Coordinates of N, CA and C in Angstrom, one line a residue:
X1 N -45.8 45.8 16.8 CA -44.5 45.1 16.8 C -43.4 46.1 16.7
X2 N -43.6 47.3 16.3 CA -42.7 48.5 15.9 C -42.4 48.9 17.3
X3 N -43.5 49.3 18.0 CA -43.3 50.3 19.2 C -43.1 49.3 20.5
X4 N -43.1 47.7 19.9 CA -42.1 46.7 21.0 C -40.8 46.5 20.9
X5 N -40.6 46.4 19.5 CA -38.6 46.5 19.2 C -38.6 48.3 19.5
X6 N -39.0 48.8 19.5 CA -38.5 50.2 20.1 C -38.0 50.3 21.3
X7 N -39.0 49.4 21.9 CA -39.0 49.5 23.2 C -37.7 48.8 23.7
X8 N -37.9 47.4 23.3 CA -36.5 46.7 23.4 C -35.2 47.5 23.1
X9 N -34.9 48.2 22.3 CA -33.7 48.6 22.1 C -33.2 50.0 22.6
X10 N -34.5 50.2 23.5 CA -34.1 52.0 23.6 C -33.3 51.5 25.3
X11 N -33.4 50.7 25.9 CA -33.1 50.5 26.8 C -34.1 51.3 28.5
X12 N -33.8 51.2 29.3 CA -33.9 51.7 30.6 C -34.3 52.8 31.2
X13 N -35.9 53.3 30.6 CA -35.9 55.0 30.5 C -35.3 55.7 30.0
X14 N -35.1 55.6 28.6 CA -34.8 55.9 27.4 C -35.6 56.5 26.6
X15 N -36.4 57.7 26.7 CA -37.4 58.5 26.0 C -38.9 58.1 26.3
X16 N -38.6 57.2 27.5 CA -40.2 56.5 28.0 C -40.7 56.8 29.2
X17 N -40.5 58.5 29.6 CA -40.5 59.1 30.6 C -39.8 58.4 32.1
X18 N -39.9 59.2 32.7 CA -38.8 58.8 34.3 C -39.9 57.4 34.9
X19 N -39.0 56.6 35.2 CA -39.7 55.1 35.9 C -39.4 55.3 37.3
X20 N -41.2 55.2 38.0 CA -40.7 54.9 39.3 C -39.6 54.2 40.1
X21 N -39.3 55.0 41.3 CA -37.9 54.4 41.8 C -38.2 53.0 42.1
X22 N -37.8 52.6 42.1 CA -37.1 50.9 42.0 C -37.6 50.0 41.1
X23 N -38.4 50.5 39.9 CA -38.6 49.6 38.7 C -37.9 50.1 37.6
X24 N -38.0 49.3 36.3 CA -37.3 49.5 35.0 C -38.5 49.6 33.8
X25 N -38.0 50.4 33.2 CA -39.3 50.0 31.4 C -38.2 49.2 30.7
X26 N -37.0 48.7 31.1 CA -36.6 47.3 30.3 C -37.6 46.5 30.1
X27 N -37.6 45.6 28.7 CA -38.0 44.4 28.1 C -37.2 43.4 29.4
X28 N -38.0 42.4 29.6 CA -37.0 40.8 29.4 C -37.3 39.9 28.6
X29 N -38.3 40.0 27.6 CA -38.6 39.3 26.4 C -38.9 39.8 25.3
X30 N -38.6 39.3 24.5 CA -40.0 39.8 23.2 C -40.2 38.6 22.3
X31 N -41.3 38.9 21.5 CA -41.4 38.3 20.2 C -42.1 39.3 18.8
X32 N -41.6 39.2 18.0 CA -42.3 40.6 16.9 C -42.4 39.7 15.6
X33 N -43.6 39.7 15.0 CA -44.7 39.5 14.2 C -44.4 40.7 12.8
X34 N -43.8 40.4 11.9 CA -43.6 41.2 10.8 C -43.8 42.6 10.7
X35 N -42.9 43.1 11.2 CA -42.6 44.7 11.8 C -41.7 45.4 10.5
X36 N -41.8 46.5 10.8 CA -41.0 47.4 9.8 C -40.0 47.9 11.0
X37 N -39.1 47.8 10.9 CA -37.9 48.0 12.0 C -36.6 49.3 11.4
X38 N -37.0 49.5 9.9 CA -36.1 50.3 9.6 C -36.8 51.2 9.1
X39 N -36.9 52.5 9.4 CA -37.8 53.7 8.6 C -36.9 54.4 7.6
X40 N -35.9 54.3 7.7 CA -35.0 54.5 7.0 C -34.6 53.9 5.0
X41 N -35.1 53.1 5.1 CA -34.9 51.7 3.7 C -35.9 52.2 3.0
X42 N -35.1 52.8 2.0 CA -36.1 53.3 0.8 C -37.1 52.4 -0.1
X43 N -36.6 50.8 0.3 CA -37.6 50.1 -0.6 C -38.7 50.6 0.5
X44 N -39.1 51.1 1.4 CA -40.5 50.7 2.2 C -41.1 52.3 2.5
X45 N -41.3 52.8 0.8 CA -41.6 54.5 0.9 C -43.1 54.3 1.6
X46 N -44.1 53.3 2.0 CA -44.7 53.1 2.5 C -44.9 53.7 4.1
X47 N -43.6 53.7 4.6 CA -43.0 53.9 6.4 C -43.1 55.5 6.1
X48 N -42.8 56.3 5.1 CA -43.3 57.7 4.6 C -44.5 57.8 5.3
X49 N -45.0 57.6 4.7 CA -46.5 57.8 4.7 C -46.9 57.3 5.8
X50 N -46.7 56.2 6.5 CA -47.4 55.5 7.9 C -46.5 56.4 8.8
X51 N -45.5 56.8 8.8 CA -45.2 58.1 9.8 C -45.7 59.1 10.0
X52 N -45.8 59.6 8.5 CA -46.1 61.1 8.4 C -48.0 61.2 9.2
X53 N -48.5 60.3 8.5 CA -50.0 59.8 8.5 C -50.2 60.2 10.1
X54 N -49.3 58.8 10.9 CA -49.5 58.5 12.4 C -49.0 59.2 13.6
X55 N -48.0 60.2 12.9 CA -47.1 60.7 13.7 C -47.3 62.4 13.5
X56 N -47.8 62.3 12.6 CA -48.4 63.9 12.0 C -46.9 64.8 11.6
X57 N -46.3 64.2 10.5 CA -45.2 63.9 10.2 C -44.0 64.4 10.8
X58 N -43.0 64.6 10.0 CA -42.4 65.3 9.0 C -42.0 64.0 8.4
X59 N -42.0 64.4 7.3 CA -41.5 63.3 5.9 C -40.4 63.4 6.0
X60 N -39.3 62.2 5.2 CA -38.2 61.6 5.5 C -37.1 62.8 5.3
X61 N -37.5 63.3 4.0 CA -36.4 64.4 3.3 C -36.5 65.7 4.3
X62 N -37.2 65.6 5.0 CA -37.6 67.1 6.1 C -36.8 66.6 7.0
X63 N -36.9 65.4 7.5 CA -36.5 65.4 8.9 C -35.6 64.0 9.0
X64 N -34.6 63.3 8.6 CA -34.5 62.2 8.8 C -33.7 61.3 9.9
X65 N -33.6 62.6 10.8 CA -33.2 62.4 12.2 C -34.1 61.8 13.3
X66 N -35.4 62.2 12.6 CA -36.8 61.6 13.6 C -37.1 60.3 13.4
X67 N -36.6 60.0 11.6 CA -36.5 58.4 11.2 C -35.9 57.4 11.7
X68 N -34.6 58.1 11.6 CA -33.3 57.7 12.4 C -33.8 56.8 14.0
X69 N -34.5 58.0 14.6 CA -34.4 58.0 15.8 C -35.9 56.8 16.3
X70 N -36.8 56.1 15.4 CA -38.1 55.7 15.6 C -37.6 54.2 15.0
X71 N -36.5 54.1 14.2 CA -35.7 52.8 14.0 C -35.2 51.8 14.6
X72 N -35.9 51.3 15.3 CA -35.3 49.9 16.0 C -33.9 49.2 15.4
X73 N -33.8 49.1 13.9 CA -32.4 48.5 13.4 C -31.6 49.5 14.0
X74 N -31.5 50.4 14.1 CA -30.0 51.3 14.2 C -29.6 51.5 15.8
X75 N -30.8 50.9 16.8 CA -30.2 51.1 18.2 C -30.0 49.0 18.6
X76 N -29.8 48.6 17.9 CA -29.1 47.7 18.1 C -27.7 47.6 19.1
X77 N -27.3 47.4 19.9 CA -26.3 46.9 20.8 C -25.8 46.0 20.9
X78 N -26.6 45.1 21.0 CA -26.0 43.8 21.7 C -26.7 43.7 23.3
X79 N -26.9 44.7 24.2 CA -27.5 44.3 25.4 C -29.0 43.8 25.2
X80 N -29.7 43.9 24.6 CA -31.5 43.6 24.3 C -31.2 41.8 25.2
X81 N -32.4 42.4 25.5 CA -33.3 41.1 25.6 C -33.6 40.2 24.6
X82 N -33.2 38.9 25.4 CA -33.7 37.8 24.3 C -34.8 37.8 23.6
X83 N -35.0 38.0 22.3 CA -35.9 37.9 21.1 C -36.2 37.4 20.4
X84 N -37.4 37.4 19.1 CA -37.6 36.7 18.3 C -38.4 37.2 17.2
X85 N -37.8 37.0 16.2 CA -38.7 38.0 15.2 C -39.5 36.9 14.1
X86 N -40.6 37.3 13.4 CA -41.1 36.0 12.7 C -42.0 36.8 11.7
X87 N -41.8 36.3 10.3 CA -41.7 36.6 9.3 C -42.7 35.7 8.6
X88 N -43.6 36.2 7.6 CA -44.4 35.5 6.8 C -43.7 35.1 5.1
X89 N -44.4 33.8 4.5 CA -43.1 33.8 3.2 C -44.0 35.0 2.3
X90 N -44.9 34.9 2.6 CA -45.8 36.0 1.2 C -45.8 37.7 2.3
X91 N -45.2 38.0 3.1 CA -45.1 39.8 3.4 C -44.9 40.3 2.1
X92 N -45.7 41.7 1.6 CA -45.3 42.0 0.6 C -45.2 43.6 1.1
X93 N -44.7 43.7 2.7 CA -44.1 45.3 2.8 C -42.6 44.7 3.0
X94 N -42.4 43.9 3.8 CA -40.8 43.4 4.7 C -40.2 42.0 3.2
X95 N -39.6 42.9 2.9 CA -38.4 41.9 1.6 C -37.6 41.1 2.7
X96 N -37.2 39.8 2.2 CA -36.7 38.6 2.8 C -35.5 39.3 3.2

């Protein structure tokens, strides 16, 4: 769900190497299933660890431009594609 709101918000060959001429890596849908969308939000020292773990890190205080930059909340615009995000009432990583 992380690396689909990524995708959505990075826009049009946006760090998703060069797209054959006459297609796009634009979204035109999504739907996302209880994602961590901010790596940044210190309630979720958890996204530490599943970064550093997955990504063979650097941890947040080393690097927090790489956080920054893997954060779907902060590339928000307004162009994305119509979405949908959906939430369980008992998640006990994503606070209401």
């Amino acid at each position: 769900s992380h690396l689909a709101a990524l995708a959505m918000t990075a826009g049009d060959g946006e760090g998703f190497g060069d797209d054959p001429e006459g297609t796009s890596s634009e979204l035109q849908s999504a739907v996302f299933f209880e994602g961590i969308y901010d790596l940044l939000d210190e309630h979720l020292k958890v996204t530490n660890l599943l970064f550093w773990y997955f990504a063979g890190g650097p941890r947040l205080f080393e690097a927090p431009g790489a956080y920054l930059a893997f954060s779907p909340m902060y590339k928000i615009d307004g162009s994305e594609a119509p979405s949908m995000m959906v939430y369980g009432d008992n998640d006990q990583v994503v606070p209401e």
